[in-house]
Short mmCIF file of C-alpha atoms in Angstrom, two decimals:
data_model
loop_
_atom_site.label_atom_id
_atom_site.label_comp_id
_atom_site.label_asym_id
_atom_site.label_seq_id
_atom_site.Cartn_x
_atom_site.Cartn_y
_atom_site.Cartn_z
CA UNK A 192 0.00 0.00 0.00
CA UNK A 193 1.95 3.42 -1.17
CA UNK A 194 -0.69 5.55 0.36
CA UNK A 195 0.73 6.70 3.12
CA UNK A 196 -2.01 7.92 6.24
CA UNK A 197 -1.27 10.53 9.25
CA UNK A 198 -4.06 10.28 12.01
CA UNK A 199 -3.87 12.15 15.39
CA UNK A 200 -0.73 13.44 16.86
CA UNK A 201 2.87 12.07 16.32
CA UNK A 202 6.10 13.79 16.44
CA UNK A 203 7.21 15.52 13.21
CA UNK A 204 10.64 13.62 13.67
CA UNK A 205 10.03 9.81 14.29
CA UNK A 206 11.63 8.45 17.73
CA UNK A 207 11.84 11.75 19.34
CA UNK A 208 10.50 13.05 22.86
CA UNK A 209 6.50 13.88 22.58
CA UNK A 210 3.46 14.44 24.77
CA UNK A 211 0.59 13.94 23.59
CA UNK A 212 -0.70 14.60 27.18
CA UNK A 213 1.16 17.15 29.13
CA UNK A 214 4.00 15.59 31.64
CA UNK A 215 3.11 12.09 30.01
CA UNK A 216 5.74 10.86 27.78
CA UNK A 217 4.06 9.20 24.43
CA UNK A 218 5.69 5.87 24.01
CA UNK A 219 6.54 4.89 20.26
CA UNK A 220 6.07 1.96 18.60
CA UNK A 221 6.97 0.15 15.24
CA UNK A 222 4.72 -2.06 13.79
CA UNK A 223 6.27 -3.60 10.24
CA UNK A 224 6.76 -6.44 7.76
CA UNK A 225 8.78 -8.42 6.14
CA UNK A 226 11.38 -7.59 9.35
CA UNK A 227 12.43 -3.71 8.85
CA UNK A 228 12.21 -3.91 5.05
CA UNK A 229 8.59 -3.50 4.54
CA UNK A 230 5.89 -1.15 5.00
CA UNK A 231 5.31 0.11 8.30
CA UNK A 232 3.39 2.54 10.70
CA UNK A 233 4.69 4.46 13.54
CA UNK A 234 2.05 4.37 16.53
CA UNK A 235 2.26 6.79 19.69
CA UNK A 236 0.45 4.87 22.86
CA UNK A 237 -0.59 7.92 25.04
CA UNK A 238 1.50 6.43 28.33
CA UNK A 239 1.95 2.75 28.15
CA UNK A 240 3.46 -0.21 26.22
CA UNK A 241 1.50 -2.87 24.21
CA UNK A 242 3.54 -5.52 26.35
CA UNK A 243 2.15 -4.76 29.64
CA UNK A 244 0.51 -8.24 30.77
CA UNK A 245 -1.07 -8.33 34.22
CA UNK A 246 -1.73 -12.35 34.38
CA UNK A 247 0.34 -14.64 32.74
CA UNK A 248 -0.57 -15.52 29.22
CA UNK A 249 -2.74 -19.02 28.96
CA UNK A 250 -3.81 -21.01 26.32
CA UNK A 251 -7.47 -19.98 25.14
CA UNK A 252 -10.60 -21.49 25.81
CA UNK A 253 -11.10 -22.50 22.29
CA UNK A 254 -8.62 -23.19 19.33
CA UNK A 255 -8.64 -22.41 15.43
CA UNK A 256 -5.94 -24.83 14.68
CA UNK A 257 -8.19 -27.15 11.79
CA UNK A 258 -8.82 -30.93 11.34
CA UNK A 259 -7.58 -32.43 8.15
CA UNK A 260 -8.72 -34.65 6.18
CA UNK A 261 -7.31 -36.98 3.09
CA UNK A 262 -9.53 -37.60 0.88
CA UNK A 263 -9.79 -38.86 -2.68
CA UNK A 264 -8.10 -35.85 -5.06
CA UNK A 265 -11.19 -34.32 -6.55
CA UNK A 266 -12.96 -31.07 -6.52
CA UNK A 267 -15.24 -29.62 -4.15
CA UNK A 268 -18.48 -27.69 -3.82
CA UNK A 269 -18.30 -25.80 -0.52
CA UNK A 270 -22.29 -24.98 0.32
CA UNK A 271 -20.52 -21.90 3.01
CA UNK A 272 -24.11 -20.96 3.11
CA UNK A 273 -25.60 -23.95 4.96
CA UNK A 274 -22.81 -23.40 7.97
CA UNK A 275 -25.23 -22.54 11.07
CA UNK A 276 -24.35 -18.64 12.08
CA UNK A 277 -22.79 -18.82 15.86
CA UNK A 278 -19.98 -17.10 17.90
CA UNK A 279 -18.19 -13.86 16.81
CA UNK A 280 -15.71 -12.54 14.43
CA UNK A 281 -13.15 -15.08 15.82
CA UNK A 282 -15.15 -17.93 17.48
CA UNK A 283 -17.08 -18.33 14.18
CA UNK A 284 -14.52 -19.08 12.02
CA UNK A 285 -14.66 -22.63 10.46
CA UNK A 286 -11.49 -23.18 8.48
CA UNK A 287 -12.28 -24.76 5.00
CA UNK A 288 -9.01 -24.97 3.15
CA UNK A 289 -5.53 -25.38 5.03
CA UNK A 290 -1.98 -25.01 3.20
CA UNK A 291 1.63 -23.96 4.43
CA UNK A 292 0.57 -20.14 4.04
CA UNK A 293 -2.62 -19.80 3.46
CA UNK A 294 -6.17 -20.76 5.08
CA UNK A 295 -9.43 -19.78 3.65
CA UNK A 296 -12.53 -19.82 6.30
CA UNK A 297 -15.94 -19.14 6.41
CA UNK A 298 -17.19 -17.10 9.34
CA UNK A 299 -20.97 -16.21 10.43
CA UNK A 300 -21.10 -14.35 13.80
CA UNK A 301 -24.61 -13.71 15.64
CA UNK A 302 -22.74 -11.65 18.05
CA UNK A 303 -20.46 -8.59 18.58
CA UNK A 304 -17.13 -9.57 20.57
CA UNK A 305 -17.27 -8.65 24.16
CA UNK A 306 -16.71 -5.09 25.21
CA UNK A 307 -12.97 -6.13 26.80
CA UNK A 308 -12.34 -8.64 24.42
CA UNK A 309 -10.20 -8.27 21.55
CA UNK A 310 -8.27 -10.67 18.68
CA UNK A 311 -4.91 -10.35 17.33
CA UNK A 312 -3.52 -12.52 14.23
CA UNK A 313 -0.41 -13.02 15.36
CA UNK A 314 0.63 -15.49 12.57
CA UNK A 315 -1.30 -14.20 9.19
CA UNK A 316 -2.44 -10.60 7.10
CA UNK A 317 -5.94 -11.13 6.69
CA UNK A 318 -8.61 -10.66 3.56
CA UNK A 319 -12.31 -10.41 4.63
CA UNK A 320 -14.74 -10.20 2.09
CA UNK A 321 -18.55 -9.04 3.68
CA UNK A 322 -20.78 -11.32 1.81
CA UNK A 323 -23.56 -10.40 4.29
CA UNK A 324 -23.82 -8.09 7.76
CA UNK A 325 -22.98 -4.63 8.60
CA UNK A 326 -21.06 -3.04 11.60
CA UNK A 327 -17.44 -1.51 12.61
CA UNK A 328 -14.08 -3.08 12.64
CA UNK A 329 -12.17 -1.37 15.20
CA UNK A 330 -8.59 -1.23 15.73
CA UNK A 331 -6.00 0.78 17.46
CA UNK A 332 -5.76 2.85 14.31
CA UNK A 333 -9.36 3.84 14.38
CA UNK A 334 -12.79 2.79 13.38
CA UNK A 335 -13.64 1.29 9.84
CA UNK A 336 -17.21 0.94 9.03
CA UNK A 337 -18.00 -2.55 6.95
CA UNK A 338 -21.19 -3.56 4.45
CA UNK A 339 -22.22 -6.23 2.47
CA UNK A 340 -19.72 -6.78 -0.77
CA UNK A 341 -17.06 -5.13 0.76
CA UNK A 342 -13.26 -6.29 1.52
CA UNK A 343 -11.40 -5.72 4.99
CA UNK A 344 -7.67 -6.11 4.70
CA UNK A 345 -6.24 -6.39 7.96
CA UNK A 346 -2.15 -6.20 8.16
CA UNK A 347 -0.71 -9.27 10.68
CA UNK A 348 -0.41 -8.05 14.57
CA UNK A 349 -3.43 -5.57 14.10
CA UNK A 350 -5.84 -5.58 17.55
CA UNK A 351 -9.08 -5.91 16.58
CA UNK A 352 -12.50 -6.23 17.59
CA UNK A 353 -15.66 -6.76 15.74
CA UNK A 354 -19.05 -4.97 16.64
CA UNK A 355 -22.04 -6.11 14.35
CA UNK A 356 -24.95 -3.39 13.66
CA UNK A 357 -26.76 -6.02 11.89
CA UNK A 358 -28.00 -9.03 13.73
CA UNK A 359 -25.97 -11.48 12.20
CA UNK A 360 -23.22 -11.79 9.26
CA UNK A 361 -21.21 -13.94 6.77
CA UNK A 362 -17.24 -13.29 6.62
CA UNK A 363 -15.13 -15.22 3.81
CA UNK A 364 -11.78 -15.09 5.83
CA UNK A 365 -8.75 -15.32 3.65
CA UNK A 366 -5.35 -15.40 5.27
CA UNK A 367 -1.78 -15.23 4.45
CA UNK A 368 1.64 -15.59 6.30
CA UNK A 369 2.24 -12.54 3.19
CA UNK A 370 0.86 -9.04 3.74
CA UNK A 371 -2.13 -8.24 1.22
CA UNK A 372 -1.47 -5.35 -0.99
CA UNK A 373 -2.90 -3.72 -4.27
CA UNK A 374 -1.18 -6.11 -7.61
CA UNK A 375 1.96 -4.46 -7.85
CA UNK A 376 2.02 -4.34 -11.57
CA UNK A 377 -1.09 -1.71 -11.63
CA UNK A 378 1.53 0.73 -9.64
CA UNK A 379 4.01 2.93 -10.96
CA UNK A 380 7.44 3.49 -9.64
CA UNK A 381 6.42 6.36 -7.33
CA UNK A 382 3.69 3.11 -5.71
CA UNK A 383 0.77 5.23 -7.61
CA UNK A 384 -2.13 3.55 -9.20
CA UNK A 385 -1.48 3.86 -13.07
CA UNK A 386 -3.85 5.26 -15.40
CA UNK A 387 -4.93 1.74 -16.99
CA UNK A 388 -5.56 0.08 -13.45
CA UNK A 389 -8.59 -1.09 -12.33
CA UNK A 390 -8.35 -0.38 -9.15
CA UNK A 391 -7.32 3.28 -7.51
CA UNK A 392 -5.39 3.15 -3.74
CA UNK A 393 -7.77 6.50 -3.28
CA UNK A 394 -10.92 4.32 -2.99
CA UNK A 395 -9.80 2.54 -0.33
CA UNK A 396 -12.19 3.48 3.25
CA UNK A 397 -9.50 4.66 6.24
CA UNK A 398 -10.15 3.81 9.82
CA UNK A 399 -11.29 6.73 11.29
CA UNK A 400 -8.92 7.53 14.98
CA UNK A 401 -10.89 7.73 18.42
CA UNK A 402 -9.65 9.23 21.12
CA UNK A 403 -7.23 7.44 23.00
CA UNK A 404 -9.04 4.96 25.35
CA UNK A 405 -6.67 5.65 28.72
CA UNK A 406 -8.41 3.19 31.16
CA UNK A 407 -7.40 0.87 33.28
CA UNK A 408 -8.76 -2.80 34.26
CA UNK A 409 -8.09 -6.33 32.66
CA UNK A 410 -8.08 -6.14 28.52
CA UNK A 411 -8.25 -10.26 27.00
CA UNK A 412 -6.47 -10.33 23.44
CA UNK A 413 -6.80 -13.84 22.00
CA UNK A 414 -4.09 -14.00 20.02
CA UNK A 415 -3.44 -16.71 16.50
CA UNK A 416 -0.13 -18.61 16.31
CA UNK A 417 1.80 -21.44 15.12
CA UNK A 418 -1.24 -22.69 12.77
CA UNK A 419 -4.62 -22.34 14.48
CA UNK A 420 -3.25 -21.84 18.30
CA UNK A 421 -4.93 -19.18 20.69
CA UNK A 422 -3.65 -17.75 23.52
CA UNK A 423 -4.82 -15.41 25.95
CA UNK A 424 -2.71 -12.51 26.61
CA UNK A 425 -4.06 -9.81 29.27
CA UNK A 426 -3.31 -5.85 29.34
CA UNK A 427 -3.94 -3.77 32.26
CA UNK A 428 -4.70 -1.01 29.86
CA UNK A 429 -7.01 -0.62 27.12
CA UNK A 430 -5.17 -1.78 23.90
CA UNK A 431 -6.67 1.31 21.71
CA UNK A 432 -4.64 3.71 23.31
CA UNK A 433 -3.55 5.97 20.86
CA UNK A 434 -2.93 9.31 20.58
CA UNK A 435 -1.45 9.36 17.01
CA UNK A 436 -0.55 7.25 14.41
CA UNK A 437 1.12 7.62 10.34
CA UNK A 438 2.46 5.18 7.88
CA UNK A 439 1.65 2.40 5.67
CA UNK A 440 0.59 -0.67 7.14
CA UNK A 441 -3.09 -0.21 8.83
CA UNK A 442 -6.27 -1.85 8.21
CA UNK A 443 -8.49 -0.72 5.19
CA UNK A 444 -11.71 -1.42 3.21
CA UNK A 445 -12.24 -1.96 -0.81
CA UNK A 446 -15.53 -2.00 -2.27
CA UNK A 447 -15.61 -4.83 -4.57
CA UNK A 448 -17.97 -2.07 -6.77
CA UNK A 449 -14.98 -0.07 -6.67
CA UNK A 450 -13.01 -2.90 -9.09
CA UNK A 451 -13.26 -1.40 -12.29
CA UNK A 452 -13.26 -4.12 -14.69
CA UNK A 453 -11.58 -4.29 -17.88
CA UNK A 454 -13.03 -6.18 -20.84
CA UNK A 455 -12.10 -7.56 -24.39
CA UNK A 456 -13.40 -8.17 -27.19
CA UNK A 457 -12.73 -12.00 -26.24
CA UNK A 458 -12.91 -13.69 -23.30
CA UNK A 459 -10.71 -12.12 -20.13
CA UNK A 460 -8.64 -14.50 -18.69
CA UNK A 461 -8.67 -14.60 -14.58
CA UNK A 462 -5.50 -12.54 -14.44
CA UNK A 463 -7.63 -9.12 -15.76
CA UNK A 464 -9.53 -9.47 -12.90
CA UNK A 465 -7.08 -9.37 -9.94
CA UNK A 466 -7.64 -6.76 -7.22
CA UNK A 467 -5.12 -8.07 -4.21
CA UNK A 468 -2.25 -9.94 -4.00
CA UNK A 469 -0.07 -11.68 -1.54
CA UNK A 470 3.61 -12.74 -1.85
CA UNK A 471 5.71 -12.90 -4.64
CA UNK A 472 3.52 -13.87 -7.45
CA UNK A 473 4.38 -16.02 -9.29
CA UNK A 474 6.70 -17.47 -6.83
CA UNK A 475 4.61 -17.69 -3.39
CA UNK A 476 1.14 -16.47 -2.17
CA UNK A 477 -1.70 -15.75 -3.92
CA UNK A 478 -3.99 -13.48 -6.39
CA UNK A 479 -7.39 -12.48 -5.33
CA UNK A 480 -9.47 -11.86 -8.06
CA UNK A 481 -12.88 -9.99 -8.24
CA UNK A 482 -15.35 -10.92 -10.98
CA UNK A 483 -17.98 -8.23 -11.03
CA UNK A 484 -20.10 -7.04 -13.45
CA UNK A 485 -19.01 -5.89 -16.82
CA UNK A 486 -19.17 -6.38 -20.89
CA UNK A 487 -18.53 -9.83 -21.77
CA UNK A 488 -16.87 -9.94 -25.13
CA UNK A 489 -18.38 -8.55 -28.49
CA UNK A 490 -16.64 -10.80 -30.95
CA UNK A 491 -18.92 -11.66 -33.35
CA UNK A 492 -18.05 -15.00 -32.81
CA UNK A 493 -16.67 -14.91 -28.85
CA UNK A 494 -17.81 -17.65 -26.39
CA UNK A 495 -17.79 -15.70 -23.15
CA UNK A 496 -18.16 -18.68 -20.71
CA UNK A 497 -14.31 -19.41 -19.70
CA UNK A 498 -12.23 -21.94 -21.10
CA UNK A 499 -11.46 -25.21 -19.85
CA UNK A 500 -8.00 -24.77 -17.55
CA UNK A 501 -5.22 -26.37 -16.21
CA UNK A 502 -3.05 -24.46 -14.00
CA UNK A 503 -1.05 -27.20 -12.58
CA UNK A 504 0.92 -24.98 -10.54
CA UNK A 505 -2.50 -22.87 -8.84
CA UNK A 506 -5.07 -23.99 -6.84
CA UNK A 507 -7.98 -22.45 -7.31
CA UNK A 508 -10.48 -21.47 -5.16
CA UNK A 509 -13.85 -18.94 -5.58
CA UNK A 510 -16.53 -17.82 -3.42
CA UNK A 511 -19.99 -16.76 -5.41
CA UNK A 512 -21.35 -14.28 -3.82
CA UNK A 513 -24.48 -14.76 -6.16
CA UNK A 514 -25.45 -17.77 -8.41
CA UNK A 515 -25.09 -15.73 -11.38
CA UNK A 516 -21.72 -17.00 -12.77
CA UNK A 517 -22.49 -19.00 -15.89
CA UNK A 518 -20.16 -21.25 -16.07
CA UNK A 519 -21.56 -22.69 -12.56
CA UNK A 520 -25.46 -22.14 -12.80
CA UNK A 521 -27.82 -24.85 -11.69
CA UNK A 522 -24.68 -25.98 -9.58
CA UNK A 523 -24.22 -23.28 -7.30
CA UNK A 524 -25.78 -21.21 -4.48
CA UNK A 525 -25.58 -17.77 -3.15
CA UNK A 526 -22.51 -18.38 -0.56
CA UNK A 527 -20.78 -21.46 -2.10
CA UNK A 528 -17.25 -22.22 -2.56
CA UNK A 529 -15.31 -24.20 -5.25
CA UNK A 530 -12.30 -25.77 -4.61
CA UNK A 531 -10.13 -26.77 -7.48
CA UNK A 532 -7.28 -28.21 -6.72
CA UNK A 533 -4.11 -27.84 -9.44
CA UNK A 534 -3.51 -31.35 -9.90
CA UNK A 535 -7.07 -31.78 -11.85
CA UNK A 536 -8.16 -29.66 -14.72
CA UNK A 537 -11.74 -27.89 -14.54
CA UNK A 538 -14.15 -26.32 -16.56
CA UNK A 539 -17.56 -25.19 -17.34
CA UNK A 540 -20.48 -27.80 -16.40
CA UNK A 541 -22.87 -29.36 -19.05
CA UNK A 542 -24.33 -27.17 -21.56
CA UNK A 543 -22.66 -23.15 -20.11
CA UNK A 544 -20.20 -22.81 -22.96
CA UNK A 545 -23.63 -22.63 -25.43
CA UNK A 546 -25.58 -21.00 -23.26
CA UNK A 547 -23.27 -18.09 -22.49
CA UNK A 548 -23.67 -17.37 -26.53
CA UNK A 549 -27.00 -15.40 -25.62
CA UNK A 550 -24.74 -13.00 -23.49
CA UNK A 551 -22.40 -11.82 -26.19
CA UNK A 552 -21.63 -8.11 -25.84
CA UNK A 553 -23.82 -7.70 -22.97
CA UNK A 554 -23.94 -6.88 -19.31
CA UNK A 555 -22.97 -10.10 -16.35
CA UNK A 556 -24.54 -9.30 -13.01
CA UNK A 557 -21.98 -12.10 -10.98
CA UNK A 558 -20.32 -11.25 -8.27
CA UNK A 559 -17.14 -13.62 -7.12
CA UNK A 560 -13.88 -13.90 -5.72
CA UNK A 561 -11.50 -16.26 -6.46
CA UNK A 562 -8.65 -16.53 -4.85
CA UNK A 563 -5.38 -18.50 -6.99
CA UNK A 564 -2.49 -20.50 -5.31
CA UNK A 565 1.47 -19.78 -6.77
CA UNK A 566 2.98 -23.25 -6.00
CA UNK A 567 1.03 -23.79 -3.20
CA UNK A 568 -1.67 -26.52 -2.27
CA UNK A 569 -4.39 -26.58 -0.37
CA UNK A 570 -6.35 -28.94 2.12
CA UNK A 571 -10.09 -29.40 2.74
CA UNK A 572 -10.64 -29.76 6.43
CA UNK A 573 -13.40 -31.58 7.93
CA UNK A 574 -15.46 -28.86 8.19
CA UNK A 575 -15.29 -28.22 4.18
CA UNK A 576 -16.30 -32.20 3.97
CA UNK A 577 -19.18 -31.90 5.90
CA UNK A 578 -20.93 -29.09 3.84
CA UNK A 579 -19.42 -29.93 0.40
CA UNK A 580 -21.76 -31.59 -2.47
CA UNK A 581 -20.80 -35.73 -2.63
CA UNK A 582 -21.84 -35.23 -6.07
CA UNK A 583 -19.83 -32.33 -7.74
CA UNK A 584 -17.22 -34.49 -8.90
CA UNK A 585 -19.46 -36.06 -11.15
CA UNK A 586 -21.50 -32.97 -12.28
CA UNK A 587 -19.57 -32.19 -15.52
CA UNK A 588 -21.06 -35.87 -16.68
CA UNK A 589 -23.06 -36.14 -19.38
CA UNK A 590 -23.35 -40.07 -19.13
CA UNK A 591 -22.73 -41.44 -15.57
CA UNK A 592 -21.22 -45.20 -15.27
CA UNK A 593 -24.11 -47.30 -13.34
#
């Protein structure tokens, strides 16, 4: 992220004496990536230091660490929607897909989190996309307001809590041991959105800074490590205690609306599509793509359902939002999931490649994200297998052996 964001007070010069509150000495803190290399923020805590614990730190009352599964290589249809809502923005979570860096999860909170109760991903960056549900993310860097189709990109060692203003709500939960970040391609060398980018860094929403919460009493952070772990860490001050803050690195939304497509005159391959990345593609990480509405391709001739594909080296995975994507209809539901994994080519089921002819130079009206794998693959857990479709390895058949 190039942009840059001052909020509050900090000193003009960075590690220099400041008060934010007279005779109170701000205390300054670093909070990076990729060690000192990568993009950071400077924080000011109005009097105290994030690493004041007044109990010893205990494992959690619950864990996120998944159950795996081996089955059969074969694709999978996810139904994400059936999952029964329950818990809050972290006890909610049901991991789907597992790999070295990456996890994709399906969380449906009925609840806020608890007034002194926070979370902290200690081990991954994390990509929300707000399929469903309204509310506020807040954060030591502010407040960020959240809606359905929206994404929440939340940088690795942020403290968070989630506060729904809707009764209930559906997260897809992407996360990476990578920090999440605009496609670097659409940048130029000053980090600025070029002029043939789809997507502009000045769209993105900002948390919005609170005053600095200087109270005292017994603050829980659940923290994520070493693959699914929790522990309970406890402050003796209120983690969002901050009277300034500027940099790089800080949570922010993206309205998938705000993904301004670009179409051909034939069919766009996945890669036109990409909003977010994560790593180094295509070395390690992943490409988050957002398939929204736009012209499908006016080639006299074009067939604008996608080609069969077989990127051995990608696994594939996308979330329909709607059940409007062609290529899937009569297959999917609102809130589904595809897995795909690399090993196994897929394509379009039954009769889509004809039927897509009628939609030649016009409008779609899907809404997706898929999110592809560089050399990395994925495992269904045994949550996926309980809500996945026993029969969508067989639903491309047009003749099925008896």
């Amino acid at each position: 992220m190039a942009l840059i964001v001052k909020r509050g007070q900090v000193p003009k010069t960075p590690h220099t004496e400041f008060y934010a509150k007279p005779g109170v000495l701000s205390l300054e803190e670093i909070h990076g990536s990729y060690g000192f290399s990568g993009a950071y923020s400077r924080k000011m805590h109005l009097r105290r230091y994030p690493t004041e614990q007044v109990r010893p730190p205990r494992a959690a009352e619950f864990q996120l660490k998944p159950e795996l599964v081996k089955p059969p290589l074969q694709p999978f249809h996810i139904l994400a929607s059936r999952i029964p809502y329950g818990g809050d923005f972290i006890r909610g979570r049901r991991c789907l897909l597992w790999g070295k860096t990456t996890f994709v999860s399906a969380c449906k909170p009925d609840r806020s989190m608890g007034e002194k109760e926070f979370f902290r991903n200690g081990e991954n960056h994390e990509l929300v996309f707000v399929q469903e549900g309204k509310g506020v993310l807040a954060s030591e860097y502010g407040e960020l307001e959240f809606s359905p189709r929206q994404y929440l990109v939340i940088p690795k060692g942020s403290t968070v809590q989630l506060r729904l203003s809707s009764p209930r709500a559906f997260f897809l939960v992407i996360e990476s041991t990578y920090p999440v970040h605009f496609a670097p391609h659409y940048l130029n060398a000053q980090g600025q959105a070029t002029l043939m980018a789809p997507v502009v860094e000045s769209e993105i929403g900002l948390p919005e800074l609170r005053p600095p919460r200087d109270e005292k009493g017994e603050f829980r952070i659940a923290v994520k490590h070493n693959g699914g772990r929790m522990t309970r860490v406890t402050l003796g001050h209120h983690p969002f205690d901050l009277a300034g803050w500027e940099g790089a690195l800080y949570p922010f939304s993206f309205d998938s609306a705000s993904h301004h497509s670009i179409a051909r005159e034939i069919h766009t391959a996945p890669p036109a599509r990409q909003t977010f990345q994560s790593g180094q593609a295509p070395y390690s990480g992943f490409s988050v793509c957002t398939f929204r509405a736009q012209v499908e391709g006016w080639h006299p001739l074009d067939i604008p359902a996608p080609y069969a594909h077989y990127n051995a080296d990608s696994d594939e995975v996308m979330f329909f939002s709607n059940a409007s994507y062609g290529a899937r209809q009569g297959v999917i539901e609102p809130g589904s999931l595809t897995f795909h994994p690399g090993a196994l080519p897929h394509s379009p089921q039954g009769e889509a490649a004809k039927r897509s002819l009628g939609l030649r130079g016009k409008v779609s009206d899907y809404l997706a994200v898929m999110v592809d794998t560089f050399f990395e693959s994925l495992e269904p857990t045994k949550a996926a297998l309980a809500y996945s479709d026993k029969s969508y390895a067989l639903s491309w058949a047009r003749e099925r052996a008896r």
